[in-house]
Coordinates of C-alpha atoms and ligand atoms in Angstrom, one line a residue:
M1 CA 31.6 -150.0 119.2
S2 CA 27.7 -150.5 119.7
F3 CA 24.4 -148.4 118.9
S4 CA 24.2 -148.8 122.9
T5 CA 26.5 -145.8 123.4
L6 CA 24.6 -143.3 121.2
G7 CA 21.7 -142.4 123.8
L8 CA 19.2 -144.3 121.9
D9 CA 15.8 -145.8 123.5
P10 CA 15.8 -149.3 124.3
S11 CA 12.7 -149.8 122.0
L12 CA 15.1 -148.4 119.1
L13 CA 18.0 -150.7 120.2
A14 CA 16.1 -153.9 120.2
T15 CA 14.7 -153.0 116.8
L16 CA 18.1 -152.6 115.3
T17 CA 19.0 -155.7 116.9
T18 CA 16.2 -157.7 115.0
L19 CA 17.2 -155.7 111.9
G20 CA 20.8 -157.5 112.1
Y21 CA 22.7 -153.8 112.4
S22 CA 25.5 -154.9 114.8
A23 CA 27.3 -151.6 115.0
P24 CA 27.0 -148.1 114.1
T25 CA 28.4 -146.8 110.6
P26 CA 30.9 -143.9 111.0
V27 CA 27.7 -141.1 110.0
Q28 CA 25.7 -143.0 112.4
H29 CA 28.3 -142.8 115.2
S30 CA 29.1 -139.3 114.9
A31 CA 25.4 -137.8 114.1
I32 CA 23.0 -139.8 116.4
P33 CA 24.3 -138.3 119.3
A34 CA 24.6 -135.0 118.2
A35 CA 21.5 -134.7 116.7
I36 CA 20.1 -136.5 120.1
A37 CA 21.5 -133.5 121.9
G38 CA 19.8 -131.2 119.6
G39 CA 21.6 -129.2 118.0
D40 CA 21.9 -128.3 114.1
L41 CA 23.9 -130.3 112.0
L42 CA 25.8 -130.3 108.6
V43 CA 27.0 -133.6 107.7
S44 CA 28.9 -134.7 104.4
S45 CA 28.3 -138.1 103.6
Q46 CA 27.5 -140.3 101.1
T47 CA 24.8 -142.2 99.7
G48 CA 25.1 -146.0 101.0
S49 CA 26.9 -144.6 104.4
G50 CA 24.1 -145.3 106.6
K51 CA 22.6 -141.6 106.4
T52 CA 19.4 -142.6 106.5
A53 CA 19.4 -144.1 109.8
A54 CA 21.5 -141.3 111.1
F55 CA 18.6 -138.8 111.1
I56 CA 15.5 -141.2 111.4
L57 CA 16.4 -142.6 114.6
P58 CA 16.7 -139.2 116.2
A59 CA 13.8 -138.3 114.4
L60 CA 12.1 -141.5 115.9
Q61 CA 13.4 -140.8 119.1
R62 CA 12.2 -137.2 119.4
L63 CA 8.6 -138.8 118.9
H64 CA 8.7 -140.7 122.0
S65 CA 8.7 -137.0 123.8
P66 CA 5.7 -134.7 123.8
T67 CA 5.9 -131.9 121.1
T68 CA 8.2 -129.0 121.6
G69 CA 6.5 -127.1 119.2
S70 CA 4.8 -123.7 119.9
A71 CA 1.6 -124.7 118.1
G72 CA 0.8 -127.7 120.4
Q73 CA -1.6 -130.3 119.1
G74 CA -1.8 -129.2 115.6
M75 CA -2.4 -131.4 112.7
G76 CA 1.2 -131.0 110.6
P77 CA 4.1 -132.7 111.0
R78 CA 6.6 -132.7 113.7
I79 CA 9.4 -134.0 111.6
L80 CA 9.8 -132.6 107.7
V81 CA 12.2 -134.7 105.6
L82 CA 13.0 -132.8 102.2
T83 CA 14.6 -135.3 99.8
P84 CA 15.6 -135.0 95.9
T85 CA 13.5 -137.6 94.1
R86 CA 10.3 -139.6 95.2
E87 CA 12.3 -142.6 95.0
L88 CA 14.4 -141.5 97.6
A89 CA 11.3 -140.3 99.6
L90 CA 9.8 -143.6 99.5
Q91 CA 12.9 -145.1 100.5
V92 CA 13.4 -143.0 103.6
Q93 CA 9.6 -143.5 104.3
K94 CA 10.5 -147.5 104.1
F95 CA 13.0 -147.2 106.5
T96 CA 11.4 -144.9 109.0
H97 CA 8.8 -147.6 109.3
S98 CA 11.2 -150.5 109.9
Y99 CA 13.2 -148.4 112.4
G100 CA 9.8 -147.5 114.1
K101 CA 8.5 -150.8 114.4
G102 CA 6.5 -150.8 117.2
Q103 CA 6.3 -147.1 117.3
R104 CA 2.9 -145.7 116.7
L105 CA 3.9 -143.8 113.6
R106 CA 2.3 -141.5 111.1
T107 CA 3.9 -140.9 107.9
A108 CA 2.8 -139.4 104.9
S109 CA 4.9 -139.1 101.4
V110 CA 4.2 -136.0 99.5
V111 CA 6.1 -136.4 96.4
G112 CA 5.5 -135.5 92.5
G113 CA 4.1 -137.5 90.0
M114 CA 1.5 -139.4 92.2
P115 CA -2.2 -138.3 92.9
Y116 CA -2.9 -135.4 95.0
G117 CA -6.0 -137.5 96.4
L118 CA -4.2 -140.1 99.2
Q119 CA -1.8 -136.8 99.9
L120 CA -4.9 -134.7 100.8
K121 CA -6.5 -137.6 102.8
L122 CA -3.4 -138.0 104.8
L123 CA -2.3 -134.2 105.2
S124 CA -6.0 -133.8 106.8
K125 CA -5.2 -135.8 109.4
P126 CA -2.6 -135.6 112.3
V127 CA 0.9 -136.8 110.8
D128 CA 4.1 -137.3 112.4
I129 CA 6.6 -137.3 110.0
V130 CA 6.4 -136.1 106.1
I131 CA 8.9 -137.0 103.8
A132 CA 8.7 -134.7 100.6
T133 CA 9.9 -133.9 97.7
P134 CA 10.3 -130.0 97.6
G135 CA 8.2 -128.9 94.4
R136 CA 5.0 -131.0 95.7
L137 CA 5.3 -129.9 99.3
K138 CA 5.5 -126.2 97.8
D139 CA 2.2 -127.0 95.7
H140 CA 0.6 -128.3 98.9
L141 CA 1.7 -124.9 100.8
D142 CA 0.2 -122.9 98.1
R143 CA -3.1 -124.5 98.1
R144 CA -2.8 -124.4 101.8
T145 CA -3.4 -128.0 102.2
V146 CA -0.4 -128.7 104.4
N147 CA 0.6 -126.7 107.8
L148 CA 4.1 -126.6 108.5
S149 CA 3.7 -124.8 112.0
R150 CA 4.5 -127.4 114.2
V151 CA 7.6 -128.8 112.7
E152 CA 10.4 -128.8 115.3
L153 CA 12.8 -131.0 113.2
L154 CA 13.8 -130.4 109.7
V155 CA 16.1 -132.9 107.6
L156 CA 17.5 -131.9 104.0
D157 CA 18.6 -135.2 102.6
E158 CA 21.0 -135.3 99.4
A159 CA 20.7 -131.1 99.6
D160 CA 23.5 -131.0 96.9
R161 CA 20.8 -133.0 94.4
M162 CA 18.1 -131.0 95.5
L163 CA 20.0 -127.7 94.4
D164 CA 21.3 -129.5 91.4
M165 CA 17.8 -130.2 90.6
G166 CA 17.1 -126.3 90.7
F167 CA 14.6 -126.6 94.1
Q168 CA 16.2 -123.8 95.6
E169 CA 13.3 -121.5 95.5
E170 CA 10.8 -124.2 96.6
I171 CA 13.3 -125.2 99.5
D172 CA 13.3 -121.9 100.5
A173 CA 9.6 -120.8 100.7
I174 CA 9.0 -124.3 102.3
I175 CA 11.4 -123.1 105.4
A176 CA 10.2 -119.9 105.3
R177 CA 6.9 -121.5 106.8
I178 CA 8.6 -123.4 109.2
P179 CA 9.4 -122.2 113.0
K180 CA 12.6 -120.8 113.2
E181 CA 13.0 -122.5 116.6
R182 CA 13.9 -125.7 114.9
Q183 CA 16.2 -128.4 114.7
T184 CA 17.9 -128.3 111.5
L185 CA 20.0 -131.5 109.9
L186 CA 21.2 -131.0 106.4
F187 CA 23.0 -134.0 104.6
S188 CA 24.8 -133.4 101.6
A189 CA 27.7 -135.0 99.5
T190 CA 29.4 -131.8 99.6
L191 CA 29.0 -128.5 102.1
E192 CA 31.2 -126.6 99.9
G193 CA 29.8 -123.6 97.0
I194 CA 25.8 -123.3 96.5
V195 CA 25.2 -126.0 99.3
G196 CA 27.3 -124.3 101.9
R197 CA 25.1 -121.2 101.3
L198 CA 22.1 -122.7 102.0
A199 CA 23.2 -124.2 105.2
Q200 CA 24.3 -120.9 106.0
R201 CA 20.8 -119.7 105.6
V202 CA 19.0 -122.6 107.1
T203 CA 21.2 -123.6 110.1
K204 CA 22.0 -122.1 113.5
N205 CA 25.5 -122.7 115.0
A206 CA 25.4 -125.8 113.1
Q207 CA 28.0 -128.7 114.0
R208 CA 30.0 -130.0 111.0
I209 CA 30.5 -133.7 110.6
A210 CA 32.3 -134.7 107.7
I211 CA 32.2 -138.6 106.8
A212 CA 35.2 -140.3 104.4
R213 CA 33.9 -140.5 100.8
V214 CA 31.3 -143.8 99.7
A215 CA 34.3 -145.8 97.8
E216 CA 36.9 -145.4 100.6
T217 CA 34.2 -146.9 103.4
R218 CA 32.8 -148.9 100.7
P219 CA 36.0 -151.7 99.9
D220 CA 33.1 -154.2 98.7
I221 CA 32.8 -152.1 95.7
T222 CA 35.8 -153.3 93.0
Q223 CA 36.0 -150.6 90.4
H224 CA 37.0 -150.9 86.8
A225 CA 37.5 -148.9 84.1
L226 CA 36.9 -150.4 80.1
V227 CA 38.1 -148.2 77.0
A228 CA 35.6 -148.3 74.5
D229 CA 35.9 -147.7 70.7
N230 CA 32.1 -146.9 70.2
D231 CA 28.8 -147.9 70.8
V232 CA 29.0 -151.5 69.2
H233 CA 32.1 -152.0 70.9
K234 CA 30.6 -150.9 74.3
G235 CA 27.3 -153.6 73.3
R236 CA 29.6 -156.3 72.9
M237 CA 31.5 -155.6 76.0
L238 CA 28.0 -155.2 77.7
D239 CA 26.8 -158.5 76.7
V240 CA 30.2 -160.3 77.9
L241 CA 29.7 -158.6 81.3
L242 CA 25.9 -159.3 82.0
R243 CA 26.4 -162.6 80.9
E244 CA 29.3 -163.2 84.1
S245 CA 28.1 -166.3 86.1
E246 CA 28.5 -164.3 89.0
V247 CA 26.0 -161.4 87.9
E248 CA 22.7 -161.5 89.8
Q249 CA 21.0 -158.2 88.8
S250 CA 22.9 -155.4 87.3
L251 CA 21.9 -151.6 87.1
V252 CA 23.5 -150.1 83.7
F253 CA 23.5 -146.1 83.5
T254 CA 23.2 -144.1 80.0
A255 CA 23.3 -140.2 79.9
T256 CA 19.7 -139.9 78.1
K257 CA 16.6 -140.9 78.6
R258 CA 16.5 -141.7 75.3
A259 CA 19.8 -143.8 75.3
A260 CA 18.3 -146.2 78.3
E261 CA 15.2 -146.9 75.8
S262 CA 17.3 -148.0 72.8
L263 CA 20.1 -149.9 74.9
S264 CA 17.0 -151.6 77.0
G265 CA 15.4 -152.5 73.5
E266 CA 18.9 -154.1 72.1
L267 CA 19.1 -155.9 75.7
L268 CA 15.7 -157.3 74.9
G269 CA 16.5 -158.4 71.6
K270 CA 19.5 -160.3 73.1
G271 CA 17.3 -162.2 75.4
F272 CA 17.9 -160.7 78.5
G273 CA 15.3 -159.6 80.9
V274 CA 15.8 -156.3 80.9
G275 CA 13.4 -153.0 81.5
A276 CA 14.2 -149.3 81.5
L277 CA 13.8 -146.5 84.1
H278 CA 14.0 -142.6 83.3
G279 CA 12.2 -139.4 84.1
D280 CA 9.7 -139.3 81.3
M281 CA 7.8 -142.5 82.5
R282 CA 4.6 -142.5 84.8
Q283 CA 5.3 -142.8 88.5
R284 CA 3.2 -146.0 88.2
E285 CA 5.1 -147.4 85.5
R286 CA 8.5 -146.5 87.6
S287 CA 7.4 -148.1 90.6
Q288 CA 6.3 -151.5 88.7
M289 CA 9.3 -151.6 87.0
L290 CA 11.2 -151.5 90.1
Q291 CA 9.0 -154.0 91.8
R292 CA 10.1 -156.2 88.9
L293 CA 13.6 -155.5 89.9
R294 CA 13.1 -156.4 93.5
D295 CA 11.2 -159.7 92.5
G296 CA 14.0 -160.7 90.6
K297 CA 11.9 -160.7 87.1
L298 CA 14.3 -158.3 85.6
K299 CA 17.8 -159.1 85.6
V300 CA 19.0 -155.8 84.1
L301 CA 17.8 -152.5 84.2
V302 CA 18.8 -149.6 82.3
A303 CA 18.6 -145.9 83.9
T304 CA 19.0 -142.4 84.0
D305 CA 20.9 -140.9 86.8
V306 CA 18.1 -139.0 88.3
A307 CA 15.8 -141.9 88.0
A308 CA 18.3 -144.8 89.6
R309 CA 18.8 -142.5 93.0
G310 CA 17.7 -144.0 96.2
I311 CA 17.2 -147.6 94.5
D312 CA 18.1 -150.0 97.3
V313 CA 17.7 -153.4 95.7
P314 CA 20.7 -156.3 97.1
G315 CA 20.4 -158.1 94.2
I316 CA 22.3 -155.6 92.1
N317 CA 26.0 -156.7 92.5
L318 CA 27.1 -155.0 88.9
V319 CA 26.6 -151.5 87.8
V320 CA 27.9 -150.5 84.4
N321 CA 28.3 -147.2 83.3
Y322 CA 27.6 -147.3 80.0
D323 CA 27.7 -143.5 79.2
A324 CA 30.3 -142.4 81.8
P325 CA 29.1 -140.1 84.7
R326 CA 29.4 -136.3 83.8
Q327 CA 30.4 -135.4 87.3
A328 CA 32.6 -137.7 90.1
E329 CA 29.5 -137.1 92.5
D330 CA 27.4 -139.0 90.0
Y331 CA 29.6 -142.0 89.8
V332 CA 29.8 -142.2 93.6
H333 CA 26.1 -142.1 93.6
R334 CA 25.6 -144.6 90.7
I335 CA 28.2 -146.9 92.4
G336 CA 26.3 -146.4 95.2
R337 CA 23.8 -148.8 93.8
T338 CA 25.8 -151.9 94.3
G339 CA 27.3 -153.3 97.2
R340 CA 24.1 -153.0 99.6
A341 CA 23.7 -154.3 102.7
G342 CA 27.3 -155.3 103.2
R343 CA 27.2 -157.5 100.1
A344 CA 30.1 -157.4 97.8
G345 CA 29.6 -155.4 93.7
V346 CA 31.4 -154.7 90.9
A347 CA 31.5 -151.4 89.0
V348 CA 32.8 -151.2 85.7
T349 CA 32.6 -147.8 83.9
F350 CA 33.1 -147.6 80.2
I351 CA 35.4 -144.5 78.7
G352 CA 36.2 -143.4 75.5
H353 CA 39.7 -143.2 74.0
T354 CA 40.2 -139.6 75.1
D355 CA 38.6 -139.8 78.7
R356 CA 41.0 -140.6 81.0
H357 CA 40.8 -137.5 82.8
L358 CA 37.4 -138.8 83.6
V359 CA 39.0 -141.5 85.5
R360 CA 41.6 -139.2 87.2
Q361 CA 38.9 -136.7 88.2
I362 CA 36.8 -139.9 89.8
E363 CA 39.9 -141.1 91.5
R364 CA 40.5 -137.5 92.9
F365 CA 37.0 -137.1 94.2
T366 CA 36.7 -140.6 95.3
G367 CA 40.5 -141.6 96.8
N368 CA 40.5 -145.0 95.1
V369 CA 42.1 -146.0 92.0
L370 CA 39.9 -147.5 89.0
S371 CA 41.8 -150.3 87.7
M372 CA 41.8 -150.5 83.8
M373 CA 40.5 -154.1 82.3
V374 CA 40.5 -155.3 79.2
I375 CA 38.0 -158.1 78.1
P376 CA 39.9 -160.6 76.0
G377 CA 39.1 -160.5 72.5
L378 CA 37.5 -157.2 72.8
E379 CA 40.4 -155.0 73.4
P380 CA 40.1 -151.6 72.1
R381 CA 41.5 -150.9 68.5
K382 CA 43.6 -147.9 69.4
R383 CA 45.9 -147.5 72.2
A384 CA 44.5 -145.0 74.7
S385 CA 46.5 -142.1 75.4
A386 CA 49.0 -142.3 78.4
R387 CA 47.6 -141.1 81.5
Ligands
LIG1 P1 22.0 -145.3 103.4 O1 23.0 -144.6 103.0 O2 21.1 -144.9 104.4 O3 21.0 -145.5 102.1 O4 21.8 -146.8 103.9 C1 22.6 -147.8 103.1 C2 22.5 -149.3 103.5 O5 22.8 -149.9 104.6 C3 21.0 -149.6 103.9 O6 20.2 -150.7 103.0 C4 20.6 -150.0 105.2 O7 19.8 -150.8 105.7 C5 22.2 -150.3 105.5 N1 22.7 -149.9 106.8 C6 22.3 -148.7 107.4 N2 23.0 -148.7 108.6 C7 23.5 -150.1 109.3 C8 24.1 -150.7 110.0 N3 24.6 -149.9 111.3 N4 24.5 -151.7 110.0 C9 24.0 -152.5 108.7 N5 23.6 -152.0 108.0 C10 23.4 -150.6 107.8

């Protein structure tokens, strides 16, 4: 199967070839032709599935044709992508430029935690694609510094996350300012519950596309669980895991910002090149930390869930859930930070003696089995309860 059957323009096909994309992923195979056909879509797909290209390629193709928007030649964007976090927004913007290489593209990221100055400047000129987090975009709408009357295509990326983060009101306010005769593509890990209700409100006769969960489509991630007695035990096991010779870079998840700080301090004390990433940091600090990771200056990054969304660093071949994720969906998002770009990755989850139910929940959600692992010499003291 190749990209050439999906209805994409030859210039986009040529770019995909230069990027080394030889075949579409399942979500791209189903969503690209459907999106090009013009209808609304509800796509359940996971991070790492190639979903970004699934909406950006049809969006770029749309820009090859003159505007269909009723407002004609206004300044506002023809395409609006809403994402839950600034990291994800910047990631989407990066992919937009790499997939649209050679195309004259005017994009603006309109995200929280960044100065208004540059955003105001970009929004005061004609722009094709705006990639935004809901809070900041709503601010610009309130200040009348953005005009959404030209939007033809609206993409809600990781809609479930946006709702989890409490952006429902902002999303509704934004959508109220977009023409009704638009195309809407909604991507989400799940299409049930609150996301389903949002979908009903914002899409028309949408086609549903369900893609297998990331763990099923990503056999390149080996998944283990380790029983930990307490934090001291976790610290010792983490030390062993991080020193494994195959580990290039690793991402370690903690439940809280404070735990991320203190664990990174501990690892620093043990001589690791380590940094922390969490929501209390200023955007500039977060960007610098990510750049250090990308440049290979950090071997370990200790992060919280929200801060780590959208991280795409191919060197990460180990993800450690130092604190087990509270929900199976968080697990999928966390482990999706490894095994990027077709490389192999390992995901290790520390669980308490009474946390076997968590493992079962993750297994049910992902359809994958987590193999129980023990580090010789660091066996848990008590026997874990039977499954
Ligand atoms: P996403 O799910 O959009 O975050 O994409 C996950 C990763 O897969 C990104 O690093 C993309 O560069 C990569 N990718 C997306 N589509 C393809 C493809 N068809 N072939 C190879 N790599 C891809």
